[in-house]
C-alpha positions as a LaTeX table, in Angstrom:
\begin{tabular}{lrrr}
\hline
Residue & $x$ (\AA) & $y$ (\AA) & $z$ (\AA) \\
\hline
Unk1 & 59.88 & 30.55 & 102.30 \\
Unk2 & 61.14 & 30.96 & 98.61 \\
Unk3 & 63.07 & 27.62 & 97.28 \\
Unk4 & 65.33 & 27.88 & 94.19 \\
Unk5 & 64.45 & 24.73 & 92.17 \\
Unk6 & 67.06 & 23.67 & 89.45 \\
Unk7 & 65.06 & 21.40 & 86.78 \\
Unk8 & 66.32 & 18.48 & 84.59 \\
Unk9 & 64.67 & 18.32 & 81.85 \\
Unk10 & 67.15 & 15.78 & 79.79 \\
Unk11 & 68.46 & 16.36 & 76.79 \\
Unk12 & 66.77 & 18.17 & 73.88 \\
Unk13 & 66.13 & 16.80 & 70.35 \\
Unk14 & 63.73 & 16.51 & 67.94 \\
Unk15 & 61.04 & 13.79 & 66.39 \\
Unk16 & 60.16 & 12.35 & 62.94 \\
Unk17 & 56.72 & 14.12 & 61.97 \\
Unk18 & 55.16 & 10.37 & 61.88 \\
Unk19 & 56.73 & 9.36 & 65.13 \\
Unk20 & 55.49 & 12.21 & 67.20 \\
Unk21 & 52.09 & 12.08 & 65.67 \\
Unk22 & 52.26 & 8.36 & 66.60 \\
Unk23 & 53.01 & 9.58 & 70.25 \\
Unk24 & 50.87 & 12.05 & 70.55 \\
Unk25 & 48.24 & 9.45 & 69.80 \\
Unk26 & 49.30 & 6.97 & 72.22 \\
Unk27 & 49.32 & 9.48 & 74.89 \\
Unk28 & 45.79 & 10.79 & 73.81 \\
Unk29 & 44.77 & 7.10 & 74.28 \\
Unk30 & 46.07 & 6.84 & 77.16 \\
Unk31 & 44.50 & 9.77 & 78.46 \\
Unk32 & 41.01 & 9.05 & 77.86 \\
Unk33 & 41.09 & 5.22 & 78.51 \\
Unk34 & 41.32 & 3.64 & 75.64 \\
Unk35 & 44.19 & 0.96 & 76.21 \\
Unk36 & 43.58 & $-1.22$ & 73.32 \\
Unk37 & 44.34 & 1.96 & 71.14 \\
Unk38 & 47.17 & 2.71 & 73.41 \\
Unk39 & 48.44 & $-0.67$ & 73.00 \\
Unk40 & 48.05 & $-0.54$ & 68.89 \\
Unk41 & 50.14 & 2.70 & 68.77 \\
Unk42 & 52.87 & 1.13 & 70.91 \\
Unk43 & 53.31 & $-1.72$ & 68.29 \\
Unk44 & 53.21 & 0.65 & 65.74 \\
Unk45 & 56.04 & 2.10 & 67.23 \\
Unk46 & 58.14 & $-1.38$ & 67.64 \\
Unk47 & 61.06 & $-2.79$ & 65.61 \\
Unk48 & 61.10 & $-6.13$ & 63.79 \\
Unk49 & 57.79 & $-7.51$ & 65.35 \\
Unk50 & 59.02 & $-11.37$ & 65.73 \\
Unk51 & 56.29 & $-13.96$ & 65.30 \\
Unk52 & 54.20 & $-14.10$ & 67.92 \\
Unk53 & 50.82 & $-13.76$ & 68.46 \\
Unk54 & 50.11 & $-10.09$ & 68.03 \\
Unk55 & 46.48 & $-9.67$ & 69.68 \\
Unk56 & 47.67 & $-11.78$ & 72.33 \\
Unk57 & 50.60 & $-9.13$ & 73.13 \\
Unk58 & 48.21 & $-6.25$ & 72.49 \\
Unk59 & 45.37 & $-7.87$ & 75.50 \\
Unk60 & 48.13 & $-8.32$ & 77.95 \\
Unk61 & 49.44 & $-4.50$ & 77.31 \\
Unk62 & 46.12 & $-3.30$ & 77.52 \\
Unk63 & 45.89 & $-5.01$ & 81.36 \\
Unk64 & 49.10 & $-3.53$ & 81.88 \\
Unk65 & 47.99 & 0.13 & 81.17 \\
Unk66 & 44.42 & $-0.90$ & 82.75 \\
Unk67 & 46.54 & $-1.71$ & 86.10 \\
Unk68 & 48.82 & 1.32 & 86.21 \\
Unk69 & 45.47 & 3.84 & 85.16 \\
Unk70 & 43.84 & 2.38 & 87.93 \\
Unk71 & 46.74 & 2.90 & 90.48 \\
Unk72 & 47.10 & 6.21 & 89.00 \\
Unk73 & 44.16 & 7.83 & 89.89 \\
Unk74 & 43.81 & 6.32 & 93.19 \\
Unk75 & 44.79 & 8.81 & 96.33 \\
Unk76 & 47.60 & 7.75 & 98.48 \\
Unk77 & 49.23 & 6.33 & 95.95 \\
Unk78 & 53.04 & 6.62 & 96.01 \\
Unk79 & 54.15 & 9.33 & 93.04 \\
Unk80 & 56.40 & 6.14 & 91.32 \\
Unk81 & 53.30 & 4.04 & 90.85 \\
Unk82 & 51.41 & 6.60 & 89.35 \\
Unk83 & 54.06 & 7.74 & 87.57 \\
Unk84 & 54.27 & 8.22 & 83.53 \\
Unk85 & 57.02 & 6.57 & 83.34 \\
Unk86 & 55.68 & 3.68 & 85.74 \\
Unk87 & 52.87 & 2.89 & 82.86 \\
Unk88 & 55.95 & 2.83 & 80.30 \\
Unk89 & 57.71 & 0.19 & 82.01 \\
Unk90 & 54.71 & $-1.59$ & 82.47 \\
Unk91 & 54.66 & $-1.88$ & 78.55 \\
Unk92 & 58.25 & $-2.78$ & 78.22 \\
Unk93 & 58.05 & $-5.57$ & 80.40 \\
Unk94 & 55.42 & $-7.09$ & 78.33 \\
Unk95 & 57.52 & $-5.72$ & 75.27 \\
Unk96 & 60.76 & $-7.82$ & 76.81 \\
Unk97 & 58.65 & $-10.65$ & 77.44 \\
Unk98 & 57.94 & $-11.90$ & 73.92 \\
Unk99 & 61.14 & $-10.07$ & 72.88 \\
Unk100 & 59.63 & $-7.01$ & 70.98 \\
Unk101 & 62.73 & $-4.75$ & 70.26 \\
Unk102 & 61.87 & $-1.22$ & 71.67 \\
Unk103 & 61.70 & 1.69 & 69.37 \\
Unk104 & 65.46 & 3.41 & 69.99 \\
Unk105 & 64.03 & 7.21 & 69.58 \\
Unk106 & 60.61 & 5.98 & 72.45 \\
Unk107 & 63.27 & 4.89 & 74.66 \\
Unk108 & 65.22 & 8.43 & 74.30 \\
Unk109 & 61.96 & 9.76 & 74.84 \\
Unk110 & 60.92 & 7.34 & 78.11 \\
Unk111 & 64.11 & 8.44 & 79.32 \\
Unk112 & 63.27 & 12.69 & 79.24 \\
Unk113 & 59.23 & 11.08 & 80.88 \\
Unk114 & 61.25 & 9.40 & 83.66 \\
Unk115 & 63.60 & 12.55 & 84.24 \\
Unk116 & 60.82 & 14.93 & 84.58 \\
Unk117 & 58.89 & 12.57 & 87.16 \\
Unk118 & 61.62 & 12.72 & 89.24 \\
Unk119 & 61.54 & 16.28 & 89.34 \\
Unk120 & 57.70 & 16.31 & 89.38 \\
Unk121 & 57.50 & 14.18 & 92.43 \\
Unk122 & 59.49 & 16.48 & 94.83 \\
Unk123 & 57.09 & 19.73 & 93.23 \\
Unk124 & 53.94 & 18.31 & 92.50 \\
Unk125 & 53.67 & 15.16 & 94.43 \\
Unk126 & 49.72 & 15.44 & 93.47 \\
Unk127 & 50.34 & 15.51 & 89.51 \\
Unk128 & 47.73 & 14.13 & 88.58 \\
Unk129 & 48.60 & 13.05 & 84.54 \\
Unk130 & 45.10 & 12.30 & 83.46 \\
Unk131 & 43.78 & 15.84 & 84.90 \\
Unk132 & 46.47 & 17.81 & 83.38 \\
Unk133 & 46.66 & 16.14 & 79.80 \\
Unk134 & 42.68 & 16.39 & 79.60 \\
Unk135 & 43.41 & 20.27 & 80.44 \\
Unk136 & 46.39 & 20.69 & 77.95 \\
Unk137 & 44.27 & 18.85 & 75.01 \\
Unk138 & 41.36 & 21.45 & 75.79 \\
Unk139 & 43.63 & 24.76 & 75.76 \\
Unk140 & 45.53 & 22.96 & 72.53 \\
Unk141 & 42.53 & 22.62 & 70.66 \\
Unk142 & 41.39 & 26.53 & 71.41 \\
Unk143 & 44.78 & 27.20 & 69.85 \\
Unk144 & 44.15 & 25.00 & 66.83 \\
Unk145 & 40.86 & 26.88 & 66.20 \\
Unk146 & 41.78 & 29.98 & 66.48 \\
Unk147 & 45.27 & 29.57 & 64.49 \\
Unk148 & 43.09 & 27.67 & 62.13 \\
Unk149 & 40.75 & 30.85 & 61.39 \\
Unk150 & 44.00 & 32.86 & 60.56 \\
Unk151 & 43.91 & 34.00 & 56.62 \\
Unk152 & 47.50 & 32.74 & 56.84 \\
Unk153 & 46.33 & 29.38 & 57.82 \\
Unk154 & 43.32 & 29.56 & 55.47 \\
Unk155 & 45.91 & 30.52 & 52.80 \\
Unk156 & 47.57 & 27.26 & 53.65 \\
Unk157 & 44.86 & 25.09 & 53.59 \\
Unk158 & 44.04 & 26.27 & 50.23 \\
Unk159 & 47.01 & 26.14 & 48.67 \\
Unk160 & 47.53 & 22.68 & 50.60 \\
Unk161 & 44.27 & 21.36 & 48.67 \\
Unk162 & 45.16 & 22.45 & 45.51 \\
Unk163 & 48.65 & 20.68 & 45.87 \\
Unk164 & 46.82 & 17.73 & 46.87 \\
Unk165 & 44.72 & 18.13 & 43.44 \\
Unk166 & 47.64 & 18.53 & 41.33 \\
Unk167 & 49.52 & 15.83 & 43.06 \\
Unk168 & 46.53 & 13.40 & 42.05 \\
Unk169 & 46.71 & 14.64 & 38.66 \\
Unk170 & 50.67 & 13.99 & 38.27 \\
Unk171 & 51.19 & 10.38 & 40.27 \\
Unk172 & 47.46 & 8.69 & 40.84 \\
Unk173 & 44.86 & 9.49 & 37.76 \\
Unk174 & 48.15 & 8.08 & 35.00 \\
Unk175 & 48.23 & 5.02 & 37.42 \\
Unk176 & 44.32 & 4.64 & 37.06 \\
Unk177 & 45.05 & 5.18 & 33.54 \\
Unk178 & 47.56 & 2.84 & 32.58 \\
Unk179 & 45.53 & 0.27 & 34.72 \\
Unk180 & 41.97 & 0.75 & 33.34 \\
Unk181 & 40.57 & $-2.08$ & 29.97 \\
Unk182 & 40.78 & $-0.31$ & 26.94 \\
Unk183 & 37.41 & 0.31 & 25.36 \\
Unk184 & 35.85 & 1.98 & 22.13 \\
Unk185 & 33.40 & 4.59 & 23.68 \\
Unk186 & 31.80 & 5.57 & 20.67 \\
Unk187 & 29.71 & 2.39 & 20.45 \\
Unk188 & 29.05 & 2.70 & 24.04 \\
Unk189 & 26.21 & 4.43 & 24.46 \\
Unk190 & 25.71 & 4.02 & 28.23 \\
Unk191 & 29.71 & 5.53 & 28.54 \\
Unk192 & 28.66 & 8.55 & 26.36 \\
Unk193 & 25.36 & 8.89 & 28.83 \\
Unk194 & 28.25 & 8.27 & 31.94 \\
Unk195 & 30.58 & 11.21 & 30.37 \\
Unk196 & 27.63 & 13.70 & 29.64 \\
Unk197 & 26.54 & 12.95 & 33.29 \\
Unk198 & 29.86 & 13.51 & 34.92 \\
Unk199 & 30.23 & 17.22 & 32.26 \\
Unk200 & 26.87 & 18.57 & 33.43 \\
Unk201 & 27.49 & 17.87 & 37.39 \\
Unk202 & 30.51 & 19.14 & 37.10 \\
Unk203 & 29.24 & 22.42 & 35.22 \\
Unk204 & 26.57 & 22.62 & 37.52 \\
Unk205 & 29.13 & 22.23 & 40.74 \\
Unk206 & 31.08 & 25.29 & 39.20 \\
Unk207 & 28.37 & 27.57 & 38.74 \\
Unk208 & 27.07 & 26.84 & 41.82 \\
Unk209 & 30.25 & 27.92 & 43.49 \\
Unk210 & 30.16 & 31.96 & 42.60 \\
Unk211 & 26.81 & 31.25 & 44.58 \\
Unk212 & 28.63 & 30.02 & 47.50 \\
Unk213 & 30.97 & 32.45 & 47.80 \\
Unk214 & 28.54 & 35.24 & 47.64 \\
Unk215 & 26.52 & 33.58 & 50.42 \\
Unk216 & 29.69 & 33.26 & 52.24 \\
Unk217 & 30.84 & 37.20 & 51.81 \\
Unk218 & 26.92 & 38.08 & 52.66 \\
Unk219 & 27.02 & 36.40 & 56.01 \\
Unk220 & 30.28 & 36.99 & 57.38 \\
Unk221 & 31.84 & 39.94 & 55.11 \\
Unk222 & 28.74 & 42.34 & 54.18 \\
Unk223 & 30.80 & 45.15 & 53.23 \\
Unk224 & 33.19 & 43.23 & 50.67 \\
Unk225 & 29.83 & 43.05 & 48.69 \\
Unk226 & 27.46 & 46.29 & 49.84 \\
Unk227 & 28.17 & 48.56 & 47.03 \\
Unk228 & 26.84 & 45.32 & 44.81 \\
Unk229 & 24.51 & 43.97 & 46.79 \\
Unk230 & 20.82 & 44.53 & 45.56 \\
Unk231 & 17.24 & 44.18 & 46.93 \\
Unk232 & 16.57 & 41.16 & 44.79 \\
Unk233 & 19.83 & 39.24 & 46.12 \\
Unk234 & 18.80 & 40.65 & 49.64 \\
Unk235 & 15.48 & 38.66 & 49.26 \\
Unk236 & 17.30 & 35.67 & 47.90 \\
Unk237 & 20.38 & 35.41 & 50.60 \\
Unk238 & 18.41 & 35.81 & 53.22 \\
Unk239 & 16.99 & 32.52 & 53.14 \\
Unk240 & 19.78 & 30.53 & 53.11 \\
Unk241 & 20.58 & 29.44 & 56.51 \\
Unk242 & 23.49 & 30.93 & 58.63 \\
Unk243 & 26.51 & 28.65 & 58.67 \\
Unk244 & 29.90 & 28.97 & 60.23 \\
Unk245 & 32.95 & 30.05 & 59.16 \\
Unk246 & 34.63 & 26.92 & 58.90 \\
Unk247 & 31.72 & 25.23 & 57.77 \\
Unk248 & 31.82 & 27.45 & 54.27 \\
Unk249 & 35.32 & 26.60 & 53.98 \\
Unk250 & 34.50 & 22.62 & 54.00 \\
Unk251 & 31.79 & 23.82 & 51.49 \\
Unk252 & 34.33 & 25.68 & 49.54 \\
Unk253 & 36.90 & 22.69 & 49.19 \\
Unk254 & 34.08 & 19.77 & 48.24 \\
Unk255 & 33.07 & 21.78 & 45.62 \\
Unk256 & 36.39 & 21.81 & 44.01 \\
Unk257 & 37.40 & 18.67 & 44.78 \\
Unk258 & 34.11 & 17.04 & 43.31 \\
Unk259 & 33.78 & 18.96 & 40.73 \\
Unk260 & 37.80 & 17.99 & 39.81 \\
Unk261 & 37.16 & 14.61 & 39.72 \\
Unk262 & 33.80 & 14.73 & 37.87 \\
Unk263 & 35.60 & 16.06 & 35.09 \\
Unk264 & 39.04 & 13.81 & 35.68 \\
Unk265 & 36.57 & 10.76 & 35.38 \\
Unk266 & 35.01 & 12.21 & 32.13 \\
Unk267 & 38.41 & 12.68 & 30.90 \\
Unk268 & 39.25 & 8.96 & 31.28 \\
Unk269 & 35.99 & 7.56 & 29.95 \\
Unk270 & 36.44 & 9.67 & 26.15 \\
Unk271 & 39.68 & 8.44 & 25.67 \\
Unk272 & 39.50 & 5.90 & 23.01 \\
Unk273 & 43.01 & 3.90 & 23.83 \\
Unk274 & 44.09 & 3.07 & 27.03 \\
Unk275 & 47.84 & 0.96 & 27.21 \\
Unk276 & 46.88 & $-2.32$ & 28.45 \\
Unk277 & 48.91 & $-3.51$ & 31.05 \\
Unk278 & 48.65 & $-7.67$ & 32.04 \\
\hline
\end{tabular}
């Protein structure tokens, strides 16, 4: 009783990083029933919005995916009405009716949707979309986790954070700069307070973090630290609570980071002359 299927899958391409993420949301929404977000991310993804009354658009696309969910998970239901591509015509009628020009790469994309239902309903005329996306997000995020505790990917993030850090230090904190009222500090005994303040956090965040990362190598890498470890850290280490991995790494980064702009702020407040800008 073997069959020898041939499937059409459309053509193959590629997305804009900010379009697919903007898809992948929409579909999420759509997924777990949230049609107002669904029906946010589609305008999102629209062309020359004319003027017309946006959250009146929005309410009647949310009925529209409302209507097709419904019909989707109902048994009996003819494959076409239940369809993926039956809730994305839905939303392009409403789209055509107050003449919202479609985004050209969502249409390329409707168009690979619509080719793979037709396949889907002569091999699984049972799909069930709502079953099987819930199931795919589940198994994606078990692959997120586990790619996430990677040292390559921990690598990554690090490296990712401190790029963020130097990126604020190069484009935003000259902006704040240039924008901030000039002021003579030295007479300003509250702003000498402010700057001490900001110094001794920040001092104290840093010496803290040796701390943390000892705490971090005693619960979940003992033998990096054995041949150091003593009985008085034993009795000290001990009694800090057992956190996750990931957890330390959050730890780890909002250290930094506050400690980074502690000191960035301090910076700003002992300079003396600021350029004005009107």
């Amino acid at each position: 009783r073997s069959k020898v299927v041939f499937i059409d899958m459309g053509s193959v391409g590629s997305l804009d990083r900010d379009l697919r993420v903007t898809y992948n949301e929409y579909t999420n929404a759509l997924t777990y029933g949230d049609f107002s977000k669904a029906s946010n991310y589609i305008m999102r993804l629209a062309v020359e919005i004319p003027r017309v009354n946006v959250p009146t658009v929005r309410a009647e696309m949310s009925r529209a995916i409302e209507s097709w969910s419904s019909k989707a998970q109902l048994k009996g239901v003819e494959f076409k009405e239940k369809s993926f591509g039956a809730a994305t015509a839905d939303l392009s009628k409403v789209l055509t009716k107050y003449r919202i020009p479609n985004n050209w790469t969502f249409l390329k994309m409707s168009r690979s949707f619509l080719t793979l239902d037709g396949t889907l309903q002569y091999l699984l005329p049972e799909f069930d979309f709502f079953k099987t996306s819930k199931k795919y997000n589940r198994q994606a995020d078990k692959r997120s986790l586990k790619q996430s505790l990677e040292p390559k990917s921990i690598r990554s993030s690090i490296n990712q954070f401190f790029d963020t850090i130097s990126e604020y230090n190069n484009l935003v904190l000259p902006e704040l700069r240039a924008r901030t009222i000039a002021f003579e500090l030295t007479s300003n005994i509250f702003g000498l307070l402010l700057v001490l303040g900001f110094q001794s956090l920040a001092y104290l965040l840093l010496i803290t973090e040796p701390v943390a990362v000892y705490s971090f190598l005693y619960q979940h890498y003992f033998k990096a630290i054995e041949p150091i470890h003593t009985q008085l850290a034993e009795e000290f280490f001990k009694q800090i609570p057992h956190l996750p991995y990931l957890e330390w790494i959050g730890i780890f980064i909002l250290i930094g980071l506050s400690a980074r702009i502690l000191l960035a702020g301090a910076k700003v407040l002992k300079r003396k002359d600021f350029p004005q800008k009107i």
